[in-house]
Short mmCIF file of C-alpha atoms and ligand atoms in Angstrom, two decimals:
data_model
loop_
_atom_site.label_atom_id
_atom_site.label_comp_id
_atom_site.label_asym_id
_atom_site.label_seq_id
_atom_site.Cartn_x
_atom_site.Cartn_y
_atom_site.Cartn_z
CA UNK A 1 -4.42 -10.25 1.60
CA UNK A 2 -2.87 -7.42 -0.11
CA UNK A 3 -4.89 -5.56 -2.42
CA UNK A 4 -5.20 -5.78 -6.14
CA UNK A 5 -3.89 -2.82 -8.03
CA UNK A 6 -6.33 -0.15 -9.41
CA UNK A 7 -5.59 -1.12 -13.08
CA UNK A 8 -5.87 -4.73 -12.36
CA UNK A 9 -8.78 -6.17 -14.64
CA UNK A 10 -11.34 -8.22 -12.43
CA UNK A 11 -14.29 -9.83 -14.18
CA UNK A 12 -15.94 -12.87 -15.97
CA UNK A 13 -15.39 -15.07 -18.67
CA UNK A 14 -17.84 -16.96 -21.32
CA UNK A 15 -17.69 -18.60 -24.49
CA UNK A 16 -20.34 -18.18 -27.20
CA UNK A 17 -21.89 -21.59 -27.71
CA UNK A 18 -21.88 -22.34 -24.26
CA UNK A 19 -23.50 -19.25 -23.37
CA UNK A 20 -25.19 -17.23 -26.22
CA UNK A 21 -28.10 -19.35 -27.79
CA UNK A 22 -29.77 -17.39 -30.47
CA UNK A 23 -29.41 -20.49 -32.68
CA UNK A 24 -30.30 -19.39 -36.36
CA UNK A 25 -31.02 -16.06 -35.42
CA UNK A 26 -29.41 -12.83 -37.12
CA UNK A 27 -28.21 -15.03 -39.97
CA UNK A 28 -25.84 -17.10 -37.86
CA UNK A 29 -24.55 -20.09 -39.67
CA UNK A 30 -23.54 -23.63 -38.26
CA UNK A 31 -20.39 -24.27 -36.28
CA UNK A 32 -19.31 -27.62 -35.76
CA UNK A 33 -20.28 -27.57 -31.86
CA UNK A 34 -24.02 -27.34 -33.11
CA UNK A 35 -23.80 -30.99 -34.00
CA UNK A 36 -22.66 -32.09 -30.26
CA UNK A 37 -25.27 -33.59 -28.05
CA UNK A 38 -25.82 -32.99 -24.47
CA UNK A 39 -24.46 -35.39 -21.80
CA UNK A 40 -23.40 -35.81 -18.23
CA UNK A 41 -20.62 -37.40 -16.40
CA UNK A 42 -22.21 -40.85 -16.69
CA UNK A 43 -23.22 -40.50 -20.41
CA UNK A 44 -20.54 -38.63 -22.39
CA UNK A 45 -21.30 -36.44 -25.23
CA UNK A 46 -21.66 -37.65 -28.54
CA UNK A 47 -21.37 -36.07 -32.25
CA UNK A 48 -24.07 -37.19 -34.63
CA UNK A 49 -22.99 -38.11 -38.04
CA UNK A 50 -23.92 -39.03 -41.61
CA UNK A 51 -21.94 -41.08 -43.93
CA UNK A 52 -21.89 -40.37 -47.70
CA UNK A 53 -23.90 -43.72 -48.14
CA UNK A 54 -26.60 -42.26 -46.27
CA UNK A 55 -25.77 -44.43 -42.83
CA UNK A 56 -25.86 -42.51 -39.70
CA UNK A 57 -24.14 -42.98 -36.39
CA UNK A 58 -22.66 -41.50 -33.30
CA UNK A 59 -19.05 -41.07 -32.12
CA UNK A 60 -17.53 -40.10 -28.73
CA UNK A 61 -16.60 -36.59 -29.50
CA UNK A 62 -13.60 -36.59 -27.31
CA UNK A 63 -12.20 -40.04 -27.93
CA UNK A 64 -13.17 -41.52 -31.33
CA UNK A 65 -12.67 -39.90 -34.72
CA UNK A 66 -15.45 -39.67 -37.19
CA UNK A 67 -15.13 -42.61 -39.78
CA UNK A 68 -13.97 -41.57 -43.15
CA UNK A 69 -16.30 -39.09 -44.98
CA UNK A 70 -18.43 -38.63 -41.99
CA UNK A 71 -20.03 -35.18 -41.40
CA UNK A 72 -22.12 -33.88 -38.46
CA UNK A 73 -25.91 -33.66 -39.18
CA UNK A 74 -29.00 -32.89 -36.97
CA UNK A 75 -31.46 -35.20 -35.50
CA UNK A 76 -34.39 -33.78 -33.72
CA UNK A 77 -34.35 -36.53 -30.82
CA UNK A 78 -31.25 -35.16 -29.56
CA UNK A 79 -30.43 -32.38 -27.45
CA UNK A 80 -28.17 -29.65 -28.73
CA UNK A 81 -26.80 -27.21 -25.87
CA UNK A 82 -25.34 -24.80 -28.29
CA UNK A 83 -28.39 -24.19 -29.71
CA UNK A 84 -30.13 -22.53 -26.62
CA UNK A 85 -27.02 -21.77 -24.53
CA UNK A 86 -28.25 -19.56 -21.52
CA UNK A 87 -29.75 -16.75 -23.82
CA UNK A 88 -27.23 -14.29 -23.48
CA UNK A 89 -28.20 -13.35 -27.14
CA UNK A 90 -31.33 -11.60 -25.85
CA UNK A 91 -30.30 -11.07 -22.26
CA UNK A 92 -27.04 -9.20 -22.72
CA UNK A 93 -27.92 -6.02 -21.14
CA UNK A 94 -29.13 -7.50 -17.99
CA UNK A 95 -26.06 -9.73 -17.89
CA UNK A 96 -23.80 -6.83 -18.40
CA UNK A 97 -25.54 -4.85 -15.76
CA UNK A 98 -25.17 -7.53 -13.15
CA UNK A 99 -21.71 -7.97 -13.84
CA UNK A 100 -20.97 -4.11 -13.61
CA UNK A 101 -22.94 -4.10 -10.46
CA UNK A 102 -20.24 -6.54 -8.90
CA UNK A 103 -17.81 -3.46 -9.27
CA UNK A 104 -16.07 -5.70 -12.14
CA UNK A 105 -14.12 -4.04 -14.86
CA UNK A 106 -13.68 -6.60 -17.60
CA UNK A 107 -15.84 -9.14 -19.50
CA UNK A 108 -14.46 -11.92 -21.62
CA UNK A 109 -16.52 -13.27 -24.51
CA UNK A 110 -16.13 -15.07 -27.59
CA UNK A 111 -17.08 -14.32 -31.43
CA UNK A 112 -19.18 -16.86 -32.93
CA UNK A 113 -17.48 -17.15 -36.28
CA UNK A 114 -20.53 -17.96 -38.25
CA UNK A 115 -22.51 -15.04 -36.82
CA UNK A 116 -19.90 -12.79 -38.61
CA UNK A 117 -19.29 -15.23 -41.84
CA UNK A 118 -22.15 -17.76 -41.82
CA UNK A 119 -20.08 -20.32 -43.64
CA UNK A 120 -16.56 -19.10 -43.34
CA UNK A 121 -16.10 -18.59 -47.03
CA UNK A 122 -18.04 -15.11 -47.54
CA UNK A 123 -15.83 -12.13 -48.54
CA UNK A 124 -18.43 -9.67 -47.12
CA UNK A 125 -19.57 -10.08 -43.30
CA UNK A 126 -22.84 -10.54 -41.96
CA UNK A 127 -24.16 -7.19 -40.90
CA UNK A 128 -26.47 -8.59 -38.09
CA UNK A 129 -23.49 -10.37 -36.51
CA UNK A 130 -21.62 -7.32 -36.53
CA UNK A 131 -24.47 -5.42 -35.05
CA UNK A 132 -24.71 -7.91 -32.12
CA UNK A 133 -21.33 -7.95 -30.95
CA UNK A 134 -21.01 -4.00 -31.63
CA UNK A 135 -24.09 -3.72 -29.23
CA UNK A 136 -22.59 -5.99 -26.57
CA UNK A 137 -19.14 -4.15 -26.65
CA UNK A 138 -20.96 -0.62 -26.57
CA UNK A 139 -23.03 -1.95 -23.42
CA UNK A 140 -19.89 -2.90 -21.63
CA UNK A 141 -18.14 0.34 -22.25
CA UNK A 142 -21.37 1.98 -21.18
CA UNK A 143 -20.85 0.14 -17.86
CA UNK A 144 -17.15 0.96 -17.47
CA UNK A 145 -16.36 -2.80 -18.35
CA UNK A 146 -13.25 -3.45 -20.72
CA UNK A 147 -14.20 -6.00 -23.35
CA UNK A 148 -11.67 -9.06 -23.71
CA UNK A 149 -12.58 -10.85 -26.82
CA UNK A 150 -11.66 -14.36 -27.78
CA UNK A 151 -11.52 -14.46 -31.69
CA UNK A 152 -12.04 -18.23 -31.72
CA UNK A 153 -13.15 -20.31 -28.78
CA UNK A 154 -12.68 -24.06 -29.85
CA UNK A 155 -15.09 -24.01 -32.82
CA UNK A 156 -14.90 -23.76 -36.62
CA UNK A 157 -17.61 -23.23 -39.16
CA UNK A 158 -19.03 -26.44 -40.49
CA UNK A 159 -18.42 -25.57 -44.01
CA UNK A 160 -14.78 -25.03 -43.36
CA UNK A 161 -14.76 -28.39 -41.66
CA UNK A 162 -16.35 -30.24 -44.05
CA UNK A 163 -15.00 -28.57 -47.33
CA UNK A 164 -11.41 -28.39 -46.31
CA UNK A 165 -10.89 -30.61 -42.96
CA UNK A 166 -10.71 -27.39 -40.87
CA UNK A 167 -7.46 -26.63 -39.62
CA UNK A 168 -5.74 -29.33 -41.49
CA UNK A 169 -5.76 -26.95 -44.43
CA UNK A 170 -4.06 -23.64 -44.96
CA UNK A 171 -7.39 -22.32 -46.65
CA UNK A 172 -8.80 -22.10 -42.99
CA UNK A 173 -5.79 -19.73 -42.12
CA UNK A 174 -7.23 -17.33 -44.89
CA UNK A 175 -10.78 -17.48 -43.50
CA UNK A 176 -9.58 -16.79 -40.13
CA UNK A 177 -7.44 -13.95 -41.05
CA UNK A 178 -10.77 -12.42 -42.93
CA UNK A 179 -12.63 -12.81 -39.46
CA UNK A 180 -9.82 -10.97 -37.89
CA UNK A 181 -9.54 -8.17 -40.14
CA UNK A 182 -13.42 -7.42 -40.19
CA UNK A 183 -13.17 -7.43 -35.97
CA UNK A 184 -10.23 -5.03 -36.09
CA UNK A 185 -11.86 -2.90 -38.60
CA UNK A 186 -15.26 -2.66 -36.71
CA UNK A 187 -14.17 -2.79 -33.07
CA UNK A 188 -10.49 -2.04 -33.28
CA UNK A 189 -11.10 1.62 -31.75
CA UNK A 190 -13.09 0.35 -28.70
CA UNK A 191 -11.26 -2.98 -27.77
CA UNK A 192 -7.79 -3.20 -26.77
CA UNK A 193 -7.52 -6.97 -25.31
CA UNK A 194 -7.72 -9.89 -27.67
CA UNK A 195 -7.31 -13.68 -27.56
CA UNK A 196 -6.57 -15.09 -30.72
CA UNK A 197 -7.53 -18.60 -29.69
CA UNK A 198 -8.79 -20.32 -26.58
CA UNK A 199 -6.75 -23.41 -25.19
CA UNK A 200 -4.87 -23.87 -28.35
CA UNK A 201 -3.12 -26.89 -26.69
CA UNK A 202 -5.95 -29.07 -26.07
CA UNK A 203 -8.12 -28.34 -29.45
CA UNK A 204 -8.95 -31.95 -30.58
CA UNK A 205 -10.99 -33.27 -33.58
CA UNK A 206 -14.04 -32.34 -35.55
CA UNK A 207 -15.71 -30.31 -33.10
CA UNK A 208 -12.78 -28.04 -32.46
CA UNK A 209 -10.36 -28.34 -35.25
CA UNK A 210 -12.79 -29.22 -37.54
CA UNK A 211 -10.64 -32.45 -38.49
CA UNK A 212 -11.97 -35.73 -38.91
CA UNK A 213 -8.73 -37.56 -37.82
CA UNK A 214 -7.16 -37.66 -34.35
CA UNK A 215 -3.76 -38.68 -35.47
CA UNK A 216 -0.63 -36.85 -34.40
CA UNK A 217 0.30 -35.81 -37.81
CA UNK A 218 -3.00 -34.03 -38.42
CA UNK A 219 -3.15 -32.65 -34.87
CA UNK A 220 0.30 -30.94 -35.20
CA UNK A 221 -0.27 -29.90 -38.73
CA UNK A 222 -3.38 -28.11 -37.82
CA UNK A 223 -1.75 -26.45 -34.73
CA UNK A 224 1.11 -25.14 -37.11
CA UNK A 225 -1.69 -23.67 -39.31
CA UNK A 226 -3.26 -21.89 -36.18
CA UNK A 227 0.38 -20.66 -35.03
CA UNK A 228 0.75 -19.01 -38.53
CA UNK A 229 -2.89 -17.65 -38.34
CA UNK A 230 -2.37 -16.18 -34.87
CA UNK A 231 0.89 -14.62 -35.65
CA UNK A 232 -0.59 -13.02 -38.93
CA UNK A 233 -3.59 -11.93 -36.69
CA UNK A 234 -1.10 -10.14 -34.51
CA UNK A 235 0.75 -8.49 -37.52
CA UNK A 236 -2.95 -7.49 -38.76
CA UNK A 237 -3.89 -6.25 -35.30
CA UNK A 238 -0.81 -4.09 -35.19
CA UNK A 239 -0.90 -2.55 -38.53
CA UNK A 240 -4.76 -1.69 -38.05
CA UNK A 241 -5.03 -0.74 -34.18
CA UNK A 242 -3.36 1.80 -32.07
CA UNK A 243 -1.94 -0.21 -29.36
CA UNK A 244 -3.47 -3.44 -29.32
CA UNK A 245 -2.70 -6.03 -26.76
CA UNK A 246 -2.62 -9.71 -28.37
CA UNK A 247 -2.61 -12.93 -26.42
CA UNK A 248 -3.43 -16.39 -26.92
CA UNK A 249 -4.95 -18.93 -24.16
CA UNK A 250 -3.51 -21.77 -22.99
CA UNK A 251 -4.72 -24.66 -20.66
CA UNK A 252 -2.14 -24.61 -18.12
CA UNK A 253 -3.45 -26.13 -15.04
CA UNK A 254 -0.13 -27.64 -13.76
CA UNK A 255 1.19 -31.27 -13.65
CA UNK A 256 3.33 -32.26 -10.61
CA UNK A 257 5.76 -35.01 -10.23
CA UNK A 258 4.13 -37.80 -8.10
CA UNK A 259 7.27 -38.32 -6.08
CA UNK A 260 10.77 -36.95 -5.82
CA UNK A 261 12.21 -39.98 -7.55
CA UNK A 262 14.44 -38.46 -10.27
CA UNK A 263 12.38 -40.40 -13.19
CA UNK A 264 9.05 -38.97 -11.85
CA UNK A 265 10.62 -35.49 -11.69
CA UNK A 266 11.88 -35.69 -15.59
CA UNK A 267 8.44 -37.21 -16.48
CA UNK A 268 6.97 -33.91 -15.33
CA UNK A 269 9.43 -32.01 -17.37
CA UNK A 270 8.58 -33.92 -20.29
CA UNK A 271 4.89 -33.82 -19.74
CA UNK A 272 4.85 -30.16 -19.25
CA UNK A 273 6.63 -29.63 -22.36
CA UNK A 274 3.48 -31.08 -24.29
CA UNK A 275 1.53 -28.11 -23.09
CA UNK A 276 4.30 -25.48 -22.88
CA UNK A 277 5.38 -26.23 -26.54
CA UNK A 278 2.38 -24.04 -27.87
CA UNK A 279 3.35 -21.23 -25.70
CA UNK A 280 7.20 -21.73 -26.61
CA UNK A 281 6.14 -21.50 -30.40
CA UNK A 282 4.01 -18.42 -30.02
CA UNK A 283 5.57 -16.48 -27.62
CA UNK A 284 9.24 -17.37 -28.09
CA UNK A 285 8.74 -17.57 -31.82
CA UNK A 286 10.15 -20.82 -32.79
CA UNK A 287 9.81 -24.65 -32.56
CA UNK A 288 11.79 -25.66 -29.64
CA UNK A 289 14.39 -28.36 -30.04
CA UNK A 290 12.67 -30.93 -27.76
CA UNK A 291 9.69 -30.77 -30.08
CA UNK A 292 11.72 -31.20 -33.32
CA UNK A 293 13.42 -34.35 -31.59
CA UNK A 294 10.07 -35.59 -30.69
CA UNK A 295 8.51 -34.89 -34.41
CA UNK A 296 11.50 -37.00 -35.85
CA UNK A 297 10.86 -39.88 -33.38
CA UNK A 298 7.21 -40.20 -34.51
CA UNK A 299 7.72 -39.63 -38.24
CA UNK A 300 5.94 -36.13 -38.03
CA UNK A 301 6.56 -33.98 -40.90
CA UNK A 302 4.90 -30.61 -40.88
CA UNK A 303 4.42 -29.01 -44.05
CA UNK A 304 5.41 -25.26 -43.98
CA UNK A 305 5.32 -22.42 -46.26
CA UNK A 306 8.42 -20.57 -47.10
CA UNK A 307 7.85 -17.63 -44.91
CA UNK A 308 6.28 -19.46 -41.76
CA UNK A 309 8.97 -19.37 -39.54
CA UNK A 310 9.97 -15.97 -40.25
CA UNK A 311 6.33 -15.10 -39.55
CA UNK A 312 6.26 -16.97 -36.17
CA UNK A 313 9.73 -15.23 -35.24
CA UNK A 314 8.35 -11.77 -35.81
CA UNK A 315 4.96 -11.85 -34.74
CA UNK A 316 4.99 -13.07 -31.04
CA UNK A 317 2.24 -12.31 -28.59
CA UNK A 318 2.28 -9.52 -25.97
CA UNK A 319 0.91 -11.42 -23.14
CA UNK A 320 0.27 -14.97 -22.02
CA UNK A 321 -3.34 -15.85 -21.21
CA UNK A 322 -4.44 -19.10 -19.43
CA UNK A 323 -6.89 -21.25 -17.81
CA UNK A 324 -6.18 -22.87 -14.37
CA UNK A 325 -8.56 -24.93 -12.78
CA UNK A 326 -6.88 -28.00 -10.85
CA UNK A 327 -3.53 -29.67 -10.93
CA UNK A 328 -2.62 -33.35 -11.70
CA UNK A 329 0.40 -35.71 -11.23
CA UNK A 330 2.69 -37.69 -13.50
CA UNK A 331 4.92 -40.43 -12.64
CA UNK A 332 7.58 -42.53 -14.46
CA UNK A 333 5.06 -44.74 -15.92
CA UNK A 334 2.27 -42.26 -16.97
CA UNK A 335 0.95 -41.94 -20.37
CA UNK A 336 0.37 -38.26 -19.55
CA UNK A 337 -2.79 -36.64 -21.11
CA UNK A 338 -3.43 -33.17 -19.67
CA UNK A 339 -7.31 -34.07 -19.56
CA UNK A 340 -6.71 -37.10 -17.92
CA UNK A 341 -6.47 -36.83 -14.02
CA UNK A 342 -3.66 -38.69 -12.12
CA UNK A 343 -4.44 -38.45 -8.33
CA UNK A 344 -2.76 -36.33 -5.94
CA UNK A 345 -3.16 -37.92 -2.36
CA UNK A 346 -2.84 -34.21 -0.80
CA UNK A 347 -5.75 -32.68 -2.62
CA UNK A 348 -9.48 -32.60 -2.35
CA UNK A 349 -11.52 -33.16 -5.22
CA UNK A 350 -14.84 -31.99 -6.98
CA UNK A 351 -17.47 -34.50 -8.46
CA UNK A 352 -15.72 -34.29 -11.76
CA UNK A 353 -12.52 -35.28 -10.30
CA UNK A 354 -10.86 -31.89 -10.54
CA UNK A 355 -8.63 -31.50 -7.61
CA UNK A 356 -9.02 -28.22 -5.71
CA UNK A 357 -5.53 -26.71 -5.66
CA UNK A 358 -5.34 -22.88 -4.87
CA UNK A 359 -1.68 -22.77 -5.06
CA UNK A 360 -1.61 -24.09 -8.43
CA UNK A 361 -2.41 -20.51 -9.79
CA UNK A 362 0.63 -18.82 -8.02
CA UNK A 363 2.88 -21.84 -9.33
CA UNK A 364 1.65 -21.25 -12.91
CA UNK A 365 1.87 -17.46 -12.77
CA UNK A 366 5.76 -17.91 -11.67
CA UNK A 367 6.33 -20.63 -14.12
CA UNK A 368 5.27 -18.56 -17.01
CA UNK A 369 6.65 -15.48 -15.99
CA UNK A 370 10.04 -17.04 -15.35
CA UNK A 371 9.70 -18.86 -18.93
CA UNK A 372 8.71 -16.01 -20.93
CA UNK A 373 8.74 -12.57 -19.28
CA UNK A 374 5.66 -11.33 -20.65
CA UNK A 375 2.45 -10.30 -18.33
CA UNK A 376 -0.08 -12.96 -17.51
CA UNK A 377 -3.66 -12.85 -17.57
CA UNK A 378 -5.77 -15.64 -15.80
CA UNK A 379 -8.74 -15.83 -18.00
CA UNK A 380 -10.30 -18.82 -16.55
CA UNK A 381 -10.55 -20.30 -13.15
CA UNK A 382 -13.56 -20.99 -10.94
CA UNK A 383 -15.18 -24.19 -9.45
CA UNK A 384 -17.93 -26.30 -11.32
CA UNK A 385 -20.38 -27.68 -8.52
CA UNK A 386 -23.97 -29.26 -8.22
CA UNK A 387 -25.61 -26.12 -6.49
CA UNK A 388 -28.85 -26.44 -4.54
CA UNK A 389 -31.35 -23.70 -4.57
CA UNK A 390 -34.24 -22.91 -2.48
CA UNK A 391 -37.89 -21.76 -3.84
CA UNK A 392 -36.48 -18.27 -4.39
CA UNK A 393 -33.34 -19.69 -6.46
CA UNK A 394 -31.18 -18.62 -3.77
CA UNK A 395 -27.98 -20.80 -3.74
CA UNK A 396 -25.64 -20.81 -0.61
CA UNK A 397 -22.38 -21.63 -2.19
CA UNK A 398 -19.84 -21.61 0.88
CA UNK A 399 -17.61 -23.97 -1.21
CA UNK A 400 -17.24 -21.62 -4.15
CA UNK A 401 -16.76 -18.66 -1.91
CA UNK A 402 -13.91 -20.58 -0.27
CA UNK A 403 -12.43 -21.60 -3.69
CA UNK A 404 -12.33 -18.30 -4.84
CA UNK A 405 -11.06 -16.61 -1.83
CA UNK A 406 -8.25 -19.13 -1.75
CA UNK A 407 -7.20 -18.80 -5.27
CA UNK A 408 -7.23 -14.84 -5.11
CA UNK A 409 -4.60 -15.06 -2.08
CA UNK A 410 -2.34 -16.90 -4.14
CA UNK A 411 -2.77 -14.33 -7.20
CA UNK A 412 -2.15 -11.84 -4.70
CA UNK A 413 1.07 -13.38 -3.46
CA UNK A 414 2.22 -13.85 -6.87
CA UNK A 415 1.63 -10.11 -7.68
CA UNK A 416 3.05 -8.75 -4.49
CA UNK A 417 5.58 -11.44 -3.13
CA UNK A 418 6.90 -12.82 -6.29
CA UNK A 419 6.69 -9.73 -8.61
CA UNK A 420 4.58 -11.33 -11.50
CA UNK A 421 3.06 -8.81 -13.60
CA UNK A 422 -0.73 -9.93 -13.72
CA UNK A 423 -3.05 -8.12 -16.06
CA UNK A 424 -6.29 -9.57 -14.42
CA UNK A 425 -8.46 -12.37 -13.71
CA UNK A 426 -11.69 -13.46 -15.13
CA UNK A 427 -13.74 -16.29 -13.57
CA UNK A 428 -15.23 -18.92 -15.96
CA UNK A 429 -18.90 -19.02 -16.11
CA UNK A 430 -19.65 -16.28 -14.03
CA UNK A 431 -23.28 -16.59 -14.98
CA UNK A 432 -24.08 -20.22 -14.99
CA UNK A 433 -23.46 -21.63 -18.65
CA UNK A 434 -23.32 -25.14 -20.35
CA UNK A 435 -20.43 -27.15 -19.35
CA UNK A 436 -17.85 -27.59 -22.51
CA UNK A 437 -16.59 -31.22 -21.59
CA UNK A 438 -19.92 -32.72 -20.53
CA UNK A 439 -22.68 -30.51 -22.24
CA UNK A 440 -24.40 -30.27 -18.68
CA UNK A 441 -26.14 -27.37 -17.25
CA UNK A 442 -25.75 -29.24 -13.67
CA UNK A 443 -21.98 -28.27 -13.46
CA UNK A 444 -22.43 -24.55 -12.37
CA UNK A 445 -19.67 -22.24 -12.12
CA UNK A 446 -21.69 -19.00 -11.50
CA UNK A 447 -22.01 -16.15 -9.00
CA UNK A 448 -25.18 -15.70 -10.93
CA UNK A 449 -27.82 -18.61 -10.82
CA UNK A 450 -29.48 -19.31 -14.07
CA UNK A 451 -32.81 -21.32 -14.13
CA UNK A 452 -32.36 -23.92 -16.51
CA UNK A 453 -31.74 -27.76 -16.39
CA UNK A 454 -29.83 -30.16 -18.57
CA UNK A 455 -32.54 -30.33 -21.10
CA UNK A 456 -32.89 -26.68 -21.52
CA UNK A 457 -36.17 -26.48 -19.55
CA UNK A 458 -36.53 -23.38 -17.10
CA UNK A 459 -37.50 -19.77 -17.02
CA UNK A 460 -33.73 -18.76 -17.90
CA UNK A 461 -34.20 -15.86 -15.11
CA UNK A 462 -31.13 -14.98 -13.46
CA UNK A 463 -30.80 -14.89 -9.42
CA UNK A 464 -27.57 -13.83 -7.46
CA UNK A 465 -26.01 -16.61 -5.42
CA UNK A 466 -24.19 -16.15 -2.06
CA UNK A 467 -20.95 -16.00 -3.85
CA UNK A 468 -22.35 -12.73 -5.84
CA UNK A 469 -22.67 -10.80 -2.69
CA UNK A 470 -19.44 -12.05 -1.42
CA UNK A 471 -17.76 -10.84 -4.40
CA UNK A 472 -19.18 -7.54 -4.24
CA UNK A 473 -17.80 -7.24 -0.92
CA UNK A 474 -14.43 -8.78 -1.92
CA UNK A 475 -13.85 -6.32 -4.63
CA UNK A 476 -15.16 -3.46 -2.58
CA UNK A 477 -12.42 -4.35 0.05
CA UNK A 478 -9.50 -5.77 -1.69
CA UNK A 479 -9.33 -3.80 -4.96
CA UNK A 480 -7.71 -0.60 -4.87
CA UNK A 481 -9.89 2.26 -6.19
C1 BGP B 1 -12.13 -24.61 -20.60
C2 BGP B 1 -12.78 -24.09 -21.59
C3 BGP B 1 -14.26 -23.49 -21.35
C4 BGP B 1 -15.05 -24.03 -20.05
C5 BGP B 1 -14.20 -24.59 -19.24
C6 BGP B 1 -14.47 -25.45 -17.87
O1 BGP B 1 -11.49 -25.73 -21.16
O2 BGP B 1 -12.07 -23.01 -22.35
O3 BGP B 1 -15.02 -23.37 -22.49
O4 BGP B 1 -16.10 -24.76 -20.41
O5 BGP B 1 -13.04 -25.28 -19.63
O6 BGP B 1 -14.85 -26.60 -18.42
P1 BGP B 1 -16.20 -27.41 -18.31
O7 BGP B 1 -17.29 -26.65 -18.88
O8 BGP B 1 -16.06 -28.72 -18.89
O9 BGP B 1 -16.38 -27.68 -17.10
#
């Protein structure tokens, strides 16, 4: 394998509500994810809600919309994973040290919006929240680690969701920009790499967008507001910081045609556009024709303010960031949904049906560079598995080592054989954390084992896995000094 360049950023990635804990501490307000209960592959996660007439119920947070007027609420009998995370809030020094000891030079984490603005509506930020993230940033810099900040990772303050229907309202743009301005003001001299949003192409419903309805009109209207918010964040960043790098993160695990039947191949083009539409708007700076035709055919009418299109055109992103875990297939009869797996007879799968496809990462790197000619940053990739540990909490995760090694080879080829400019790689959940899709702890991605189970029980102590030692050697050998 050809070596990764000296300036290549190699590190780990996390998200606040899956990792931080510290619920209710330091004046943190409630985010929509705080209402989502735990679950696993067999019992999908639920949102608990309350109706104006006092009735209560639960809804599947992936598939159902909440009934009219429903808002999230807490029920003591349920487990809420975001409330405990894996306690990064109290253990950040130890965690950052373990990452630094690997020889890594970047750490991706996200800001909990309500640590900074507890309801999203305040005009003055919460100092305790700023202090916490300031301390995390300083700790990273002290250890030679570049902080990579996701400003908004799939969450929204509950107040903005309940009062305004979240991103369905333009009011949320203003609230988001207040957050950006505060972050740039406080951390602008220390942080260069920013992500305006996480997986912006697969945000859905109450827990992620703060919207109660899942219909297409609401979804695309909310997405439009996010596009404008992100573009205005770029504008602000360039006014307030010296040479910031602004990206947005997209879920880009690729889709392949199931066969070479021309209809299957064209289905793939159409399926991929459902994903690339988002980066087309935010990097090329305009709504593509295929999407305008789609809106027309579905009677979707996006309400825009006078300057919106000009703003999108002018303030585009500096780089494309993406997650890539697996690949799926599509055929002429598929109802394509990026989250639904169509089988690929050539690839093995994990327990969660995620295919293992190292070449997918080279494929995506080439695809996005051909399309946009901006640098790429792989900010999520990794293998979620059920680990077994011995009495010393040692995990022999050879499957993860193989997965990572195979993916790194493909990234190296994209850099050295294809000439794609790749800024870096942050592996997802470098320290075991809670799964987004199922709320489980059992789906572990880390190089570092965390002693906690699906019900929040355990010491939360950290232990290096076999893959931790492997990664240290790998970076020592394959990263230019
Ligand atoms: C991405 C999210 C992450 C993360 C990851 C793995 O979609 O950005 O927050 O969790 O996927 O998914 P999961 O946790 O469901 O295994």
